[in-house]
Tab-separated table of N, CA and C in Angstrom:
chain	number	residue	atom	x	y	z
A	11	MET	N	15.270	9.752	7.229
A	11	MET	CA	14.210	9.745	7.985
A	11	MET	C	13.383	8.668	7.949
A	12	ASN	N	12.763	7.931	9.006
A	12	ASN	CA	11.878	6.778	8.871
A	12	ASN	C	10.536	7.046	8.896
A	13	HIS	N	9.601	6.864	8.120
A	13	HIS	CA	8.457	6.811	8.039
A	13	HIS	C	7.639	5.818	8.106
A	14	GLN	N	6.481	5.539	9.230
A	14	GLN	CA	5.670	4.065	9.535
A	14	GLN	C	4.816	4.299	8.377
A	15	VAL	N	4.310	2.979	7.895
A	15	VAL	CA	3.424	2.804	6.783
A	15	VAL	C	2.511	1.932	7.326
A	16	ARG	N	1.213	2.309	7.577
A	16	ARG	CA	0.053	1.507	7.909
A	16	ARG	C	-0.515	1.035	6.201
A	17	VAL	N	-0.573	-0.440	6.489
A	17	VAL	CA	-1.211	-0.755	5.082
A	17	VAL	C	-2.472	-1.539	5.306
A	18	LEU	N	-3.587	-1.394	4.420
A	18	LEU	CA	-4.986	-1.661	4.558
A	18	LEU	C	-5.389	-2.365	3.085
A	19	GLU	N	-5.794	-3.663	3.435
A	19	GLU	CA	-6.251	-4.208	1.967
A	19	GLU	C	-7.698	-4.326	1.779
A	20	ILE	N	-8.240	-4.036	0.835
A	20	ILE	CA	-9.620	-3.957	0.258
A	20	ILE	C	-9.759	-4.880	-0.970
A	21	ALA	N	-10.785	-5.763	-0.974
A	21	ALA	CA	-11.048	-6.483	-2.450
A	21	ALA	C	-11.205	-5.467	-3.575
A	22	PRO	N	-10.841	-5.965	-4.773
A	22	PRO	CA	-11.119	-4.930	-5.757
A	22	PRO	C	-12.733	-4.702	-6.123
A	23	GLU	N	-13.631	-5.633	-5.681
A	23	GLU	CA	-15.107	-5.319	-6.037
A	23	GLU	C	-15.744	-5.087	-4.857
A	24	ALA	N	-14.931	-4.461	-3.559
A	24	ALA	CA	-15.557	-4.306	-2.559
A	24	ALA	C	-16.744	-3.186	-2.719
A	25	LYS	N	-17.436	-2.889	-1.895
A	25	LYS	CA	-18.700	-1.850	-1.674
A	25	LYS	C	-17.870	-0.724	-0.756
A	26	ALA	N	-18.642	0.415	-0.933
A	26	ALA	CA	-18.045	1.657	-0.206
A	26	ALA	C	-18.371	1.286	1.200
A	27	ALA	N	-19.306	0.336	2.046
A	27	ALA	CA	-19.365	0.120	3.364
A	27	ALA	C	-18.551	-0.917	3.634
A	28	ASP	N	-17.771	-1.864	2.911
A	28	ASP	CA	-16.997	-2.632	3.378
A	28	ASP	C	-15.796	-2.383	3.741
A	29	ARG	N	-15.322	-2.970	5.065
A	29	ARG	CA	-13.920	-2.337	5.593
A	29	ARG	C	-12.871	-3.067	5.225
A	30	PRO	N	-11.562	-2.382	5.286
A	30	PRO	CA	-10.429	-3.044	4.858
A	30	PRO	C	-9.997	-3.899	6.004
A	31	ARG	N	-8.918	-4.497	5.409
A	31	ARG	CA	-8.425	-5.511	6.381
A	31	ARG	C	-6.803	-5.029	6.704
A	32	ALA	N	-6.609	-4.905	7.951
A	32	ALA	CA	-5.435	-4.454	8.216
A	32	ALA	C	-4.096	-5.505	7.911
A	33	LEU	N	-2.986	-5.198	7.330
A	33	LEU	CA	-2.057	-5.913	6.994
A	33	LEU	C	-0.666	-5.275	7.529
A	34	ASP	N	0.179	-6.216	7.648
A	34	ASP	CA	1.405	-5.841	8.428
A	34	ASP	C	1.918	-4.481	7.953
A	35	GLY	N	2.146	-3.388	8.856
A	35	GLY	CA	2.755	-2.404	8.440
A	35	GLY	C	4.501	-2.331	8.372
A	36	PHE	N	5.114	-1.259	7.967
A	36	PHE	CA	6.439	-1.365	8.177
A	36	PHE	C	6.991	0.062	8.064
A	37	ALA	N	8.068	0.327	7.957
A	37	ALA	CA	9.002	1.489	7.852
A	37	ALA	C	9.713	1.669	6.668
A	38	VAL	N	9.708	2.962	5.986
A	38	VAL	CA	10.419	3.255	4.931
A	38	VAL	C	11.467	4.315	5.360
A	39	SER	N	12.697	4.053	4.600
A	39	SER	CA	13.601	5.353	4.906
A	39	SER	C	13.778	6.489	3.835
A	40	ALA	N	13.416	7.508	4.135
A	40	ALA	CA	13.352	8.234	2.779
A	40	ALA	C	13.607	9.820	3.267
A	41	ASP	N	14.204	10.852	2.608
A	41	ASP	CA	14.394	12.063	3.075
A	41	ASP	C	13.258	13.266	2.693
A	42	THR	N	12.585	12.696	1.747
A	42	THR	CA	11.361	13.469	1.378
A	42	THR	C	9.950	12.708	1.681
A	43	LEU	N	8.946	13.395	1.551
A	43	LEU	CA	7.586	12.581	1.591
A	43	LEU	C	7.450	12.197	0.310
A	44	GLU	N	8.131	12.713	-0.761
A	44	GLU	CA	7.806	12.154	-2.094
A	44	GLU	C	8.722	10.906	-2.125
A	45	GLU	N	9.828	10.830	-1.705
A	45	GLU	CA	10.640	9.586	-1.587
A	45	GLU	C	10.089	8.268	-1.026
A	46	ALA	N	9.227	8.927	0.297
A	46	ALA	CA	8.659	7.938	0.756
A	46	ALA	C	7.281	7.479	0.526
A	47	ARG	N	6.625	8.131	-0.615
A	47	ARG	CA	5.553	7.842	-1.237
A	47	ARG	C	5.940	6.638	-2.302
A	48	ARG	N	7.120	7.020	-2.834
A	48	ARG	CA	7.591	6.175	-4.139
A	48	ARG	C	8.214	4.871	-3.522
A	49	ALA	N	8.555	4.707	-2.406
A	49	ALA	CA	9.268	3.589	-1.854
A	49	ALA	C	8.079	2.604	-1.380
A	50	THR	N	7.200	3.155	-0.770
A	50	THR	CA	5.745	2.600	-0.349
A	50	THR	C	5.354	1.996	-1.422
A	51	ALA	N	5.052	2.663	-2.491
A	51	ALA	CA	4.223	1.990	-3.836
A	51	ALA	C	5.247	0.700	-4.188
A	52	ALA	N	6.508	1.254	-4.780
A	52	ALA	CA	7.392	0.195	-5.003
A	52	ALA	C	7.151	-1.025	-4.379
A	53	ARG	N	7.361	-1.030	-3.012
A	53	ARG	CA	7.484	-2.205	-1.996
A	53	ARG	C	6.025	-3.162	-2.270
A	54	ARG	N	5.119	-2.502	-2.048
A	54	ARG	CA	3.848	-3.257	-2.235
A	54	ARG	C	3.474	-3.635	-3.768
A	55	GLU	N	3.911	-2.965	-4.698
A	55	GLU	CA	3.879	-3.449	-6.087
A	55	GLU	C	4.656	-4.528	-6.141
A	56	ALA	N	5.956	-4.907	-5.441
A	56	ALA	CA	6.951	-5.839	-5.730
A	56	ALA	C	6.255	-7.166	-5.028
A	57	GLU	N	5.324	-6.984	-4.164
A	57	GLU	CA	4.678	-7.822	-3.521
A	57	GLU	C	3.518	-8.573	-4.057
A	58	GLY	N	3.181	-7.771	-5.433
A	58	GLY	CA	1.896	-8.297	-6.247
A	58	GLY	C	0.708	-7.464	-5.712
A	59	LEU	N	0.609	-6.516	-5.032
A	59	LEU	CA	-0.322	-5.602	-4.496
A	59	LEU	C	-0.515	-4.553	-5.359
A	60	VAL	N	-1.445	-3.902	-5.570
A	60	VAL	CA	-1.937	-2.893	-6.424
A	60	VAL	C	-2.156	-1.842	-5.441
A	61	VAL	N	-1.546	-0.543	-5.474
A	61	VAL	CA	-1.673	0.232	-4.612
A	61	VAL	C	-2.884	1.205	-5.003
A	62	ARG	N	-3.773	1.117	-4.246
A	62	ARG	CA	-5.259	1.705	-4.656
A	62	ARG	C	-5.517	3.498	-4.046
A	63	SER	N	-4.732	3.670	-2.906
A	63	SER	CA	-4.581	4.807	-2.585
A	63	SER	C	-3.456	5.251	-1.737
A	64	LEU	N	-2.833	6.213	-1.475
A	64	LEU	CA	-1.725	6.328	-0.536
A	64	LEU	C	-2.003	7.953	-0.027
A	65	SER	N	-2.077	7.642	1.427
A	65	SER	CA	-2.425	8.967	2.095
A	65	SER	C	-1.281	9.295	3.180
A	66	PHE	N	-0.973	10.632	3.086
A	66	PHE	CA	-0.088	11.108	4.468
A	66	PHE	C	-1.100	11.438	5.583
A	67	LEU	N	-0.560	11.182	6.826
A	67	LEU	CA	-1.357	11.273	8.048
A	67	LEU	C	-0.567	12.745	8.839
A	68	ALA	N	-1.654	13.192	9.213
A	68	ALA	CA	-1.374	14.685	10.031
A	68	ALA	C	-0.153	14.438	10.994
A	69	ALA	N	-0.403	13.300	11.852
A	69	ALA	CA	0.139	13.082	12.916
A	69	ALA	C	1.782	12.305	12.379
A	70	GLY	N	1.882	12.139	10.995
A	70	GLY	CA	3.126	11.486	10.510
A	70	GLY	C	2.981	10.121	9.884
A	71	GLY	N	3.357	9.702	8.971
A	71	GLY	CA	3.616	8.269	8.450
A	71	GLY	C	2.624	8.319	7.382
A	72	LEU	N	2.237	7.267	6.690
A	72	LEU	CA	1.592	7.011	5.756
A	72	LEU	C	0.514	5.861	5.727
A	73	VAL	N	-0.739	5.879	4.931
A	73	VAL	CA	-1.413	4.911	5.083
A	73	VAL	C	-1.739	4.397	3.555
A	74	ALA	N	-1.342	3.295	3.202
A	74	ALA	CA	-1.626	2.685	1.993
A	74	ALA	C	-2.652	1.833	1.926
A	75	VAL	N	-3.706	1.884	1.018
A	75	VAL	CA	-4.777	0.992	0.528
A	75	VAL	C	-4.592	0.127	-0.669
A	76	VAL	N	-4.444	-0.833	-0.475
A	76	VAL	CA	-4.245	-1.916	-1.519
A	76	VAL	C	-5.047	-3.300	-1.979
A	77	HIS	N	-4.770	-3.857	-3.020
A	77	HIS	CA	-5.520	-5.067	-3.359
A	77	HIS	C	-4.727	-5.748	-4.089
A	78	PRO	N	-4.850	-7.368	-4.031
A	78	PRO	CA	-4.304	-8.159	-4.813
A	78	PRO	C	-4.407	-7.772	-6.364
A	79	SER	N	-3.442	-8.072	-7.129
A	79	SER	CA	-3.190	-7.926	-8.390
A	79	SER	C	-4.037	-9.011	-9.022
A	80	THR	N	-4.816	-8.631	-10.098
A	80	THR	CA	-5.593	-9.542	-10.721
A	80	THR	C	-4.789	-9.976	-11.944
A	81	ALA	N	-3.591	-9.525	-12.361
A	81	ALA	CA	-2.981	-9.956	-13.267
A	81	ALA	C	-2.574	-11.452	-13.350
A	82	PRO	N	-2.536	-12.023	-14.478
A	82	PRO	CA	-2.244	-13.462	-14.352
A	82	PRO	C	-0.416	-13.682	-13.944
A	83	THR	N	-0.304	-14.644	-13.503
A	83	THR	CA	1.359	-14.881	-12.867
A	83	THR	C	1.812	-15.512	-13.778
A	84	LYS	N	3.144	-15.271	-13.891
A	84	LYS	CA	4.202	-16.129	-14.796
A	84	LYS	C	3.780	-17.407	-14.850
A	85	GLY	N	4.019	-17.988	-16.135
A	85	GLY	CA	3.683	-19.348	-16.336
A	85	GLY	C	2.325	-19.772	-16.831
A	86	GLY	N	1.792	-18.623	-16.915
A	86	GLY	CA	0.258	-18.876	-17.650
A	86	GLY	C	-0.974	-18.300	-17.032
A	87	ARG	N	-1.670	-19.425	-16.233
A	87	ARG	CA	-2.787	-19.242	-15.460
A	87	ARG	C	-2.834	-18.290	-14.103
């Protein structure tokens, strides 16, 4: 089953009133909601994003709120 994923990015230092920025969404193929959650988190983390929250929508699909990783990149700085 395909699950549509909507992705929102928010800065790590964002305040509660700050609005997230919509990023490109995508679809994941998974037999269960748990597999869809794991696939979504793995894909975003592979892209250097930290998954801050992941929610299932009542109408179907998921929303992932992410922020850029603050970890140092390979090679030093």
